[in-house]
Tab-separated table of C-alpha atoms in Angstrom:
chain	number	residue	atom	x	y	z
A	1	MET	CA	-11.025	3.429	25.869
A	2	ALA	CA	-7.568	4.751	26.728
A	3	PRO	CA	-5.946	2.825	29.575
A	4	ARG	CA	-7.168	4.044	33.010
A	5	GLY	CA	-6.172	3.599	36.658
A	6	PRO	CA	-8.273	2.009	39.468
A	7	ASP	CA	-9.945	5.491	40.305
A	8	GLY	CA	-11.129	5.824	36.675
A	9	GLY	CA	-8.430	8.422	35.862
A	10	PRO	CA	-5.326	8.157	33.665
A	11	LEU	CA	-2.567	5.852	34.895
A	12	VAL	CA	-0.507	8.880	35.639
A	13	PRO	CA	-3.147	11.581	36.646
A	14	VAL	CA	-1.506	14.626	35.155
A	15	ARG	CA	-2.848	17.634	33.101
A	16	ILE	CA	-2.914	17.643	29.271
A	17	GLU	CA	0.573	18.224	27.922
A	18	PRO	CA	0.321	19.673	24.421
A	19	GLU	CA	3.981	19.040	23.890
A	20	ASP	CA	3.246	15.253	24.552
A	21	PHE	CA	0.797	15.401	21.758
A	22	HIS	CA	3.373	17.047	19.369
A	23	ALA	CA	5.984	14.696	20.259
A	24	VAL	CA	3.735	11.769	19.243
A	25	ALA	CA	2.468	13.620	16.066
A	26	GLN	CA	6.176	13.973	15.009
A	27	SER	CA	6.701	10.233	15.695
A	28	PHE	CA	3.876	9.432	13.248
A	29	VAL	CA	5.331	11.779	10.498
A	30	ASP	CA	8.778	10.052	11.031
A	31	ALA	CA	7.228	6.682	10.841
A	32	SER	CA	5.585	7.637	7.613
A	33	SER	CA	9.002	8.289	6.261
A	34	ARG	CA	10.349	4.959	7.455
A	35	LEU	CA	7.358	3.115	5.972
A	36	TYR	CA	7.983	4.937	2.630
A	37	GLN	CA	11.418	3.342	2.439
A	38	VAL	CA	10.036	-0.151	2.574
A	39	LEU	CA	9.365	-0.327	-1.184
A	40	PRO	CA	12.686	1.039	-2.500
A	41	THR	CA	14.554	-1.398	-0.107
A	42	LEU	CA	12.385	-4.239	-1.410
A	43	PHE	CA	12.599	-3.355	-4.939
A	44	ARG	CA	16.384	-3.269	-4.796
A	45	VAL	CA	16.234	-6.999	-4.276
A	46	LEU	CA	13.303	-7.617	-6.652
A	47	ASP	CA	15.085	-5.584	-9.498
A	48	GLY	CA	18.468	-7.509	-8.858
A	49	PHE	CA	17.085	-10.481	-10.544
A	50	ARG	CA	16.141	-11.117	-14.037
A	51	GLY	CA	13.561	-13.924	-14.374
A	52	PRO	CA	14.676	-16.113	-11.350
A	53	ALA	CA	11.708	-18.530	-11.800
A	54	GLY	CA	12.623	-19.652	-15.325
A	55	MET	CA	10.520	-19.533	-18.458
A	56	ASP	CA	8.526	-22.775	-18.201
A	57	GLN	CA	4.775	-22.994	-17.862
A	58	ALA	CA	4.967	-23.318	-14.038
A	59	ALA	CA	7.005	-20.125	-13.698
A	60	LYS	CA	4.400	-18.265	-15.771
A	61	GLN	CA	1.570	-19.692	-13.772
A	62	PHE	CA	3.062	-18.614	-10.560
A	63	ASP	CA	4.089	-15.186	-11.821
A	64	ALA	CA	0.403	-14.607	-12.828
A	65	SER	CA	-0.577	-14.627	-9.251
A	66	TYR	CA	2.523	-13.147	-7.728
A	67	ARG	CA	2.756	-9.842	-9.687
A	68	PRO	CA	-0.803	-8.689	-8.784
A	69	ALA	CA	-0.097	-9.415	-5.275
A	70	VAL	CA	2.941	-7.225	-5.231
A	71	GLU	CA	1.334	-4.459	-7.065
A	72	THR	CA	-1.528	-4.505	-4.437
A	73	LEU	CA	1.204	-4.473	-1.762
A	74	VAL	CA	2.608	-1.332	-3.331
A	75	ASN	CA	-0.810	0.417	-3.391
A	76	GLY	CA	-1.311	-0.557	0.341
A	77	VAL	CA	2.246	0.940	1.504
A	78	ASN	CA	1.323	4.026	-0.459
A	79	ARG	CA	-2.054	4.252	1.401
A	80	ALA	CA	-0.427	3.402	4.628
A	81	VAL	CA	2.286	6.020	4.320
A	82	ASN	CA	-0.312	8.861	3.480
A	83	LEU	CA	-2.259	7.586	6.611
A	84	LEU	CA	0.521	7.814	9.088
A	85	GLY	CA	1.257	11.220	7.963
A	86	ASP	CA	-2.297	12.272	8.239
A	87	ILE	CA	-2.506	10.811	11.710
A	88	GLY	CA	0.478	13.038	12.584
A	89	VAL	CA	-1.147	16.168	11.154
A	90	GLY	CA	-4.387	15.307	12.967
A	91	ILE	CA	-2.486	14.621	16.349
A	92	ASP	CA	-0.482	17.996	15.952
A	93	THR	CA	-3.847	19.743	15.242
A	94	SER	CA	-5.011	18.571	18.582
A	95	ALA	CA	-1.853	19.538	20.239
A	96	ARG	CA	-2.424	23.026	18.956
A	97	ASN	CA	-6.139	22.846	20.005
A	98	HIS	CA	-5.055	22.204	23.546
A	99	TRP	CA	-2.208	24.728	23.527
A	100	ASN	CA	-4.568	27.541	22.297
A	101	ALA	CA	-7.229	26.479	24.815
A	102	ASP	CA	-4.798	26.682	27.664
A	103	ALA	CA	-3.372	30.004	26.339
A	104	ALA	CA	-6.966	31.519	26.071
A	105	ALA	CA	-7.606	30.413	29.729
A	106	THR	CA	-4.354	32.012	31.205
A	107	PRO	CA	-4.040	35.533	31.723
A	108	GLY	CA	-1.254	37.258	29.529
A	109	ARG	CA	-0.943	34.105	27.378
A	110	ALA	CA	-3.901	34.724	24.973
A	111	GLY	CA	-2.722	34.782	21.289
A	112	GLN	CA	0.689	33.193	22.126
A	113	PRO	CA	1.751	30.544	19.427
A	114	PRO	CA	2.633	27.096	20.406
A	115	PRO	CA	6.299	26.599	21.285
A	116	PHE	CA	6.694	24.021	18.441
A	117	SER	CA	6.669	23.920	14.762
A	118	PRO	CA	3.919	22.007	12.779
A	119	ALA	CA	4.443	18.346	12.303
A	120	ASN	CA	4.704	18.253	8.395
A	121	PRO	CA	5.009	15.231	6.441
A	122	GLY	CA	5.971	17.199	3.402
A	123	LEU	CA	5.168	16.353	-0.256
A	124	VAL	CA	4.866	12.640	-0.480
A	125	LEU	CA	4.194	11.298	-4.049
A	126	PRO	CA	2.835	7.963	-4.475
A	127	GLN	CA	5.379	5.368	-5.473
A	128	ASP	CA	4.692	3.212	-8.529
A	129	PRO	CA	7.555	1.023	-9.386
A	130	ALA	CA	7.215	-1.654	-12.116
A	131	VAL	CA	6.968	-5.171	-10.718
A	132	PRO	CA	9.697	-7.311	-12.281
A	133	SER	CA	8.431	-10.410	-13.700
A	134	LEU	CA	9.832	-13.695	-12.158
A	135	VAL	CA	9.640	-15.262	-15.724
A	136	GLY	CA	12.778	-15.138	-18.023
A	137	SER	CA	15.946	-16.853	-17.105
A	138	PRO	CA	16.185	-20.635	-16.665
A	139	THR	CA	19.248	-22.467	-15.103
A	140	ALA	CA	19.649	-24.168	-18.456
A	141	VAL	CA	18.003	-24.139	-21.884
A	142	LEU	CA	16.148	-27.287	-22.728
A	143	PRO	CA	15.003	-28.322	-26.189
A	144	PRO	CA	11.082	-28.048	-26.867
A	145	PRO	CA	8.797	-29.342	-25.463
A	146	LEU	CA	10.932	-29.743	-22.463
A	147	ASP	CA	11.665	-26.157	-22.206
A	148	ASP	CA	8.007	-25.361	-21.329
A	149	LYS	CA	7.534	-28.403	-19.055
A	150	ILE	CA	10.523	-28.940	-16.671
A	151	PRO	CA	10.914	-26.184	-14.040
A	152	MET	CA	14.385	-24.701	-14.259
A	153	GLY	CA	14.147	-21.699	-11.930
A	154	HIS	CA	17.000	-20.239	-9.830
A	155	THR	CA	15.853	-21.559	-6.382
A	156	ASP	CA	18.563	-19.787	-4.361
A	157	ASP	CA	17.515	-16.501	-5.987
A	158	LEU	CA	13.715	-17.181	-5.282
A	159	ARG	CA	14.680	-17.567	-1.715
A	160	THR	CA	16.421	-14.449	-1.655
A	161	VAL	CA	13.310	-12.642	-3.117
A	162	GLY	CA	11.273	-14.539	-0.388
A	163	ARG	CA	13.429	-13.272	2.395
A	164	ALA	CA	13.189	-9.634	1.026
A	165	PHE	CA	9.382	-9.850	1.566
A	166	TRP	CA	9.979	-11.233	5.098
A	167	SER	CA	12.254	-8.359	5.928
A	168	ALA	CA	9.656	-5.871	4.724
A	169	ARG	CA	7.123	-7.564	7.013
A	170	ASP	CA	9.518	-7.077	9.946
A	171	THR	CA	9.878	-3.446	9.220
A	172	ILE	CA	6.228	-2.829	8.983
A	173	GLU	CA	5.710	-4.724	12.176
A	174	GLY	CA	8.332	-2.694	13.950
A	175	ILE	CA	6.606	0.539	12.724
A	176	SER	CA	3.265	-0.790	13.939
A	177	VAL	CA	4.602	-1.736	17.339
A	178	GLY	CA	6.538	1.480	17.672
A	179	GLN	CA	3.472	3.796	17.187
A	180	ARG	CA	1.330	1.702	19.433
A	181	ASN	CA	3.899	2.155	22.054
A	182	ALA	CA	4.055	5.974	21.423
A	183	LEU	CA	0.255	6.118	21.672
A	184	GLN	CA	0.107	4.129	24.787
A	185	ARG	CA	2.647	6.522	26.490
A	186	LEU	CA	0.383	9.378	25.382
A	187	PHE	CA	-2.780	7.819	26.806
A	188	SER	CA	-0.990	7.115	30.184
A	189	ASN	CA	0.141	10.574	30.850
A	190	ASN	CA	-2.814	12.619	29.395
A	191	GLN	CA	-6.694	12.235	29.276
A	192	ALA	CA	-9.010	13.691	26.633
A	193	ALA	CA	-11.863	12.954	24.538
A	194	ASP	CA	-9.736	12.993	21.385
A	195	LEU	CA	-7.465	10.354	22.845
A	196	ASP	CA	-10.414	8.037	23.340
A	197	ALA	CA	-11.256	8.387	19.713
A	198	LEU	CA	-7.761	7.960	18.594
A	199	ASN	CA	-7.204	4.808	20.613
A	200	ALA	CA	-10.340	3.311	19.087
A	201	PHE	CA	-9.151	4.492	15.689
A	202	TRP	CA	-5.685	2.955	16.005
A	203	ASP	CA	-7.231	-0.465	16.421
A	204	ARG	CA	-8.485	-0.095	13.008
A	205	VAL	CA	-4.966	0.872	11.611
A	206	GLY	CA	-2.626	-1.363	13.459
A	207	GLY	CA	-4.908	-3.736	15.467
A	208	SER	CA	-5.163	-7.460	15.077
A	209	GLY	CA	-8.230	-7.373	12.635
A	210	ASN	CA	-7.843	-8.444	9.066
A	211	THR	CA	-8.914	-4.803	7.701
A	212	ALA	CA	-6.300	-3.018	9.799
A	213	ILE	CA	-3.920	-1.897	7.182
A	214	LEU	CA	-0.562	-2.107	9.002
A	215	THR	CA	-1.560	-5.817	10.010
A	216	ALA	CA	-2.663	-6.598	6.432
A	217	LEU	CA	0.595	-5.346	4.889
A	218	GLN	CA	2.499	-7.545	7.344
A	219	ARG	CA	0.449	-10.465	6.578
A	220	GLY	CA	0.717	-9.880	2.798
A	221	CYS	CA	4.468	-9.656	2.887
A	222	ASP	CA	4.576	-12.947	4.995
A	223	GLU	CA	2.376	-14.597	2.530
A	224	LEU	CA	4.450	-13.445	-0.553
A	225	GLY	CA	7.625	-14.500	1.164
A	226	ASN	CA	6.062	-17.824	1.949
A	227	ALA	CA	4.703	-18.269	-1.722
A	228	VAL	CA	8.071	-17.505	-3.230
A	229	SER	CA	9.969	-19.909	-0.986
A	230	GLN	CA	7.502	-22.702	-1.354
A	231	PHE	CA	7.691	-22.209	-5.205
A	232	ALA	CA	11.577	-22.723	-4.879
A	233	ASP	CA	10.705	-25.771	-2.884
A	234	TRP	CA	8.406	-27.016	-5.456
A	235	ILE	CA	10.908	-26.675	-8.216
A	236	GLU	CA	13.575	-28.630	-6.521
A	237	ASP	CA	11.065	-31.400	-5.388
A	238	THR	CA	9.725	-31.545	-8.989
A	239	GLN	CA	13.154	-31.682	-10.506
A	240	ASN	CA	14.062	-34.593	-8.221
A	241	ARG	CA	10.977	-36.489	-9.039
A	242	ILE	CA	11.686	-35.940	-12.708
A	243	VAL	CA	15.107	-37.356	-12.272
A	244	ASP	CA	13.804	-40.398	-10.660
A	245	ALA	CA	11.131	-40.839	-13.223
A	246	ILE	CA	13.708	-40.603	-16.140
A	247	GLY	CA	16.007	-43.061	-14.325
A	248	ASN	CA	13.204	-45.707	-14.467
A	249	ALA	CA	11.824	-44.849	-18.055
A	250	PRO	CA	14.681	-46.259	-20.056
A	251	LYS	CA	15.038	-49.403	-17.967
A	252	ASP	CA	11.388	-50.112	-18.571
A	253	ALA	CA	11.979	-49.485	-22.328
A	254	ALA	CA	14.968	-51.984	-22.205
A	255	LEU	CA	17.340	-49.598	-24.117
A	256	GLY	CA	20.179	-51.535	-23.064
A	257	ALA	CA	23.607	-49.473	-23.386
A	258	ILE	CA	21.554	-46.270	-23.740
A	259	ALA	CA	20.119	-46.843	-20.270
A	260	ALA	CA	23.559	-47.068	-18.897
A	261	ILE	CA	24.602	-43.820	-20.472
A	262	LEU	CA	21.428	-42.000	-19.108
A	263	LEU	CA	21.889	-43.361	-15.535
A	264	GLY	CA	25.436	-41.907	-15.698
A	265	MET	CA	24.124	-38.573	-16.475
A	266	ILE	CA	21.293	-38.754	-14.127
A	267	THR	CA	23.722	-38.867	-11.155
A	268	GLU	CA	24.774	-35.244	-12.315
A	269	GLY	CA	21.137	-33.973	-11.531
A	270	LEU	CA	18.791	-31.947	-13.536
A	271	GLY	CA	21.757	-30.044	-15.218
A	272	ALA	CA	22.201	-33.300	-17.457
A	273	ILE	CA	18.630	-33.211	-18.778
A	274	ALA	CA	19.767	-31.536	-22.013
A	275	GLY	CA	22.251	-34.274	-22.643
A	276	ILE	CA	19.767	-36.893	-21.645
A	277	ALA	CA	17.299	-35.446	-24.120
A	278	LYS	CA	20.055	-35.556	-26.850
A	279	VAL	CA	20.705	-39.155	-26.208
A	280	LEU	CA	17.161	-40.243	-26.345
A	281	ASP	CA	16.386	-38.081	-29.396
A	282	GLU	CA	19.332	-39.809	-31.299
A	283	ALA	CA	18.044	-43.266	-30.255
A	284	GLY	CA	14.472	-42.204	-31.556
A	285	GLU	CA	13.177	-42.678	-27.980
A	286	GLY	CA	12.572	-38.891	-27.105
A	287	ALA	CA	9.004	-39.520	-26.343
A	288	ILE	CA	10.172	-41.466	-23.279
A	289	LEU	CA	11.473	-38.385	-21.615
A	290	VAL	CA	8.402	-36.299	-22.371
A	291	THR	CA	6.065	-39.047	-21.023
A	292	ALA	CA	8.159	-39.141	-17.882
A	293	VAL	CA	7.943	-35.547	-17.285
A	294	ASP	CA	4.294	-35.412	-18.088
A	295	GLY	CA	3.657	-38.046	-15.367
A	296	VAL	CA	5.546	-36.102	-12.735
A	297	LEU	CA	3.766	-32.754	-13.598
A	298	ALA	CA	0.325	-34.392	-13.381
A	299	VAL	CA	0.984	-35.312	-9.818
A	300	ALA	CA	2.852	-32.112	-8.883
A	301	GLY	CA	0.381	-29.664	-10.370
A	302	GLY	CA	-1.944	-29.654	-7.642
A	303	ARG	CA	0.720	-28.526	-5.229
A	304	LEU	CA	1.775	-25.853	-7.680
A	305	VAL	CA	-1.856	-24.442	-7.691
A	306	ALA	CA	-1.879	-24.444	-3.981
A	307	VAL	CA	1.492	-22.478	-3.813
A	308	GLY	CA	-0.026	-20.029	-6.443
A	309	ALA	CA	-2.944	-19.502	-4.232
A	310	VAL	CA	-0.930	-18.427	-1.274
A	311	ALA	CA	0.399	-15.423	-3.348
A	312	GLY	CA	-3.195	-14.839	-4.688
A	313	SER	CA	-4.664	-14.753	-1.095
A	314	ALA	CA	-2.660	-11.764	-0.420
A	315	VAL	CA	-4.456	-9.662	-2.751
A	316	GLY	CA	-8.008	-9.884	-1.349
A	317	ALA	CA	-7.014	-9.191	2.252
A	318	MET	CA	-4.750	-6.299	1.377
A	319	THR	CA	-7.405	-4.832	-0.904
A	320	ALA	CA	-10.038	-4.975	1.864
A	321	ALA	CA	-7.702	-3.215	4.178
A	322	ILE	CA	-6.925	-0.413	1.679
A	323	ASN	CA	-10.682	0.133	0.946
A	324	SER	CA	-11.529	0.076	4.489
A	325	THR	CA	-8.889	2.342	5.761
A	326	PRO	CA	-10.539	4.806	8.158
A	327	ASP	CA	-10.552	8.463	8.483
A	328	PRO	CA	-7.515	9.811	10.545
A	329	ASN	CA	-9.427	12.969	11.606
A	330	ILE	CA	-9.637	12.540	15.409
A	331	GLY	CA	-11.974	15.405	15.780
A	332	GLN	CA	-12.192	18.390	17.913
A	333	THR	CA	-11.344	17.884	21.594
A	334	ASN	CA	-14.233	19.842	23.139
A	335	PRO	CA	-15.844	23.260	22.661
A	336	GLN	CA	-13.378	24.773	25.144
A	337	SER	CA	-10.421	23.555	23.115
A	338	VAL	CA	-11.391	24.853	19.765
A	339	THR	CA	-9.804	27.966	18.471
A	340	ASP	CA	-11.922	30.773	17.136
A	341	ALA	CA	-10.822	29.921	13.586
A	342	GLN	CA	-11.970	26.377	13.883
A	343	ALA	CA	-15.184	27.544	15.533
A	344	GLN	CA	-15.757	29.751	12.389
A	345	ALA	CA	-14.918	26.921	10.098
A	346	ALA	CA	-17.334	24.664	11.876
A	347	ALA	CA	-20.152	27.260	11.657
A	348	LYS	CA	-19.413	27.648	8.015
A	349	ASP	CA	-19.694	23.864	7.492
A	350	VAL	CA	-23.203	23.798	9.271
A	351	ALA	CA	-24.321	26.683	7.024
A	352	ASP	CA	-23.217	24.841	3.994
A	353	GLN	CA	-24.953	21.723	5.144
A	354	ALA	CA	-28.125	23.913	5.577
A	355	ALA	CA	-27.986	24.784	1.848
A	356	LYS	CA	-28.657	22.283	-0.790
A	357	PRO	CA	-25.428	20.525	-1.319
A	358	ALA	CA	-25.919	20.654	-5.098
A	359	ASP	CA	-26.290	24.411	-4.855
A	360	VAL	CA	-23.132	24.844	-2.808
A	361	GLY	CA	-21.124	22.647	-5.109
A	362	ALA	CA	-22.502	24.354	-8.129
A	363	ALA	CA	-21.455	27.828	-6.876
A	364	ARG	CA	-18.028	26.565	-5.971
A	365	GLU	CA	-17.337	24.810	-9.363
A	366	LEU	CA	-18.546	27.951	-11.313
A	367	LYS	CA	-16.375	30.179	-9.353
A	368	VAL	CA	-13.347	28.096	-9.681
A	369	ALA	CA	-14.180	27.691	-13.494
A	370	GLU	CA	-14.162	31.566	-13.686
A	371	LEU	CA	-10.921	31.956	-11.780
A	372	THR	CA	-9.080	29.424	-13.990
A	373	ASP	CA	-10.808	30.334	-17.234
A	374	GLY	CA	-11.886	26.708	-17.250
A	375	THR	CA	-15.053	24.541	-17.718
A	376	VAL	CA	-17.257	22.236	-15.652
A	377	PRO	CA	-16.945	18.889	-17.625
A	378	SER	CA	-20.112	17.550	-16.362
A	379	GLY	CA	-22.032	20.425	-18.086
A	380	ALA	CA	-24.224	20.641	-14.914
A	381	PRO	CA	-22.345	22.341	-11.958
A	382	GLY	CA	-23.015	20.639	-8.773
A	383	THR	CA	-23.299	17.132	-10.059
A	384	PRO	CA	-20.505	14.410	-10.311
A	385	GLY	CA	-17.805	15.548	-12.647
A	386	ARG	CA	-15.738	13.444	-15.051
A	387	LEU	CA	-15.148	9.983	-13.554
A	388	ILE	CA	-11.577	8.596	-13.025
A	389	VAL	CA	-11.070	5.045	-11.940
A	390	ARG	CA	-7.742	3.747	-10.866
A	391	PRO	CA	-7.957	-0.136	-10.657
A	392	GLY	CA	-7.258	-1.512	-7.306
A	393	VAL	CA	-7.195	2.005	-5.642
A	394	GLY	CA	-10.490	3.818	-6.184
A	395	LYS	CA	-12.181	6.528	-8.096
A	396	THR	CA	-12.858	10.274	-8.055
A	397	ASP	CA	-14.081	13.149	-10.297
A	398	ILE	CA	-12.639	15.941	-12.170
A	399	ASP	CA	-14.819	18.899	-11.000
A	400	VAL	CA	-13.279	21.641	-13.204
A	401	ILE	CA	-10.859	21.599	-16.153
A	402	GLY	CA	-8.711	24.626	-16.004
A	403	GLY	CA	-7.940	26.871	-19.053
A	404	ASP	CA	-4.548	25.296	-19.114
A	405	GLY	CA	-5.939	21.663	-19.195
A	406	SER	CA	-5.241	21.024	-15.543
A	407	TYR	CA	-7.507	18.773	-13.684
A	408	ILE	CA	-9.050	20.437	-10.558
A	409	GLN	CA	-10.987	19.197	-7.632
A	410	VAL	CA	-13.072	21.723	-5.648
A	411	GLY	CA	-14.214	21.469	-1.898
A	412	GLY	CA	-14.881	23.281	1.259
A	413	PRO	CA	-14.742	22.522	5.091
A	414	ALA	CA	-16.660	19.348	4.917
A	415	LYS	CA	-13.566	17.792	3.386
A	416	ALA	CA	-12.202	17.556	7.005
A	417	ARG	CA	-14.610	14.836	7.806
A	418	ASP	CA	-12.809	12.208	5.923
A	419	LEU	CA	-9.170	12.909	5.497
A	420	ALA	CA	-8.210	9.502	4.318
A	421	LYS	CA	-10.802	9.830	1.551
A	422	LEU	CA	-9.491	13.177	0.622
A	423	GLY	CA	-6.010	11.967	0.335
A	424	GLN	CA	-7.087	8.985	-1.698
A	425	LYS	CA	-9.055	11.102	-4.205
A	426	LEU	CA	-6.352	13.750	-4.607
A	427	ASN	CA	-3.680	10.889	-5.212
A	428	ILE	CA	-6.001	9.359	-7.832
A	429	LEU	CA	-6.401	12.956	-9.455
A	430	LYS	CA	-2.586	13.380	-9.525
A	431	TRP	CA	-2.113	9.970	-11.067
A	432	LYS	CA	-4.557	10.571	-13.931
A	433	ALA	CA	-3.157	13.978	-14.517
A	434	GLY	CA	0.338	12.639	-14.727
A	435	GLN	CA	-0.846	9.977	-17.320
A	436	ASP	CA	-2.508	12.619	-19.447
A	437	GLY	CA	0.321	15.102	-19.105
A	438	VAL	CA	-1.588	17.839	-17.347
A	439	GLY	CA	-1.472	19.549	-14.012
A	440	ALA	CA	-3.532	18.678	-11.012
A	441	GLN	CA	-4.846	21.352	-8.619
A	442	ALA	CA	-7.319	21.651	-5.780
A	443	PHE	CA	-9.457	24.625	-4.898
A	444	PHE	CA	-11.010	24.882	-1.431
A	445	GLU	CA	-13.381	27.556	-0.251
A	446	GLU	CA	-12.095	30.050	2.434
A	447	GLY	CA	-12.715	28.641	5.887
A	448	THR	CA	-11.547	25.011	5.102
A	449	PRO	CA	-9.547	23.666	8.021
A	450	GLU	CA	-5.673	23.864	7.829
A	451	ASN	CA	-5.344	20.116	7.965
A	452	VAL	CA	-7.259	19.651	4.777
A	453	LEU	CA	-4.982	22.291	3.106
A	454	ALA	CA	-1.872	20.592	4.520
A	455	ILE	CA	-2.824	17.078	3.021
A	456	ALA	CA	-3.588	18.654	-0.172
A	457	ARG	CA	-0.412	20.517	-0.367
A	458	ARG	CA	1.537	17.455	0.531
A	459	ILE	CA	0.095	15.538	-2.317
A	460	LEU	CA	-0.318	18.121	-5.037
A	461	GLY	CA	2.365	20.526	-3.981
A	462	PRO	CA	1.969	23.777	-2.317
A	463	ASP	CA	1.670	25.847	-5.712
A	464	ASN	CA	-1.207	23.643	-6.740
A	465	VAL	CA	-3.595	24.198	-3.769
A	466	HIS	CA	-5.617	27.407	-3.505
A	467	THR	CA	-8.342	28.995	-1.441
A	468	PHE	CA	-11.169	30.997	-2.882
A	469	THR	CA	-14.333	32.987	-1.951
A	470	PRO	CA	-17.471	31.850	-3.956
């Protein structure tokens, strides 16, 4: 429930102020824009290095868990950007509901528009940056087989990468706290059924639970920062152990003068490994170095696996949060707060539900196919269309393929029930259309709520969203 005073009323018992709703709606749209910038800021750092982990086996092993985790983070940020914008649109719709209800109940004000412009996130395309590999550039080139065994990553660069993830974490945390505070101010000064729903909803977005998406993204960034920094620590610690092991190996082998040369090189640290290898090879004792390195890596391998698991653990938590992101539609306020147009849309939706869903869907798809000179790819209108699956994100269907080859989804008023799902499916449709070099469009039956159309226009572009009469 929204915070209440001792008498059960709001902490500041005042009437509903639609302008308060609109201000918070705009703050969510602005927060969506700030969250969008998290990825460009992060990737400016990631793209600034070329293979900072080196090119040995440990670098490849760590990179194999690191890159999928970053890709999942990208998907999560894209999802949260759309979600915050959708929440803003939903709250702004509620602001207009309250304004219209007040205007209808006040003599002389009926039909007057709200004194504020719609909160509009605009067209936000999902970001899909290529995650740069950490593998590629060792601090020194070693002869085989040492080049695949000894970790030679740039530890300072890796720690810079780790700090970039922590900075992203702090930015997301600031956005989450800021929006929680904005909602608290709204809850404290207003009271309505839609606010109670919104308060409960926000706990599933920015609450402390593992599946709250903003919280999961913060933890994912934190875990990635920790993993990269711990990998840098592992490199340095393993290098030191290898130096110690090399220092002992020639003495055990009683190599005499060669031992003195090696020990002199060892004081220069891992940078002298190439020289040490050359001396041992010339003496026919190169196997000593390999044996020493293998012994160290056998002990250090368990810790490397644990470090990689830190990066890998971020994937599951963020994926669960992405898949369980809730519907941002906070619903209607009450019958008195609903505009005539919304009441008509609700009635239309009830009528649709009374008909057989397959019949309604079939009529819509056939009409859109006619309008676009297209075809229904399922061959059976009203049944699931051509399946699209985007790994790690979700799936959707192509309902109609237009005469120009464009991929089209078709719907009606019921799409307003789950705006989050709608946004996800339209983003997947746009992604697949982009891969195949065709357009992506959406057709909605007349009477579909404006918040549905607004989300579709934001994702696909205004020219690619249409309404029709079956």
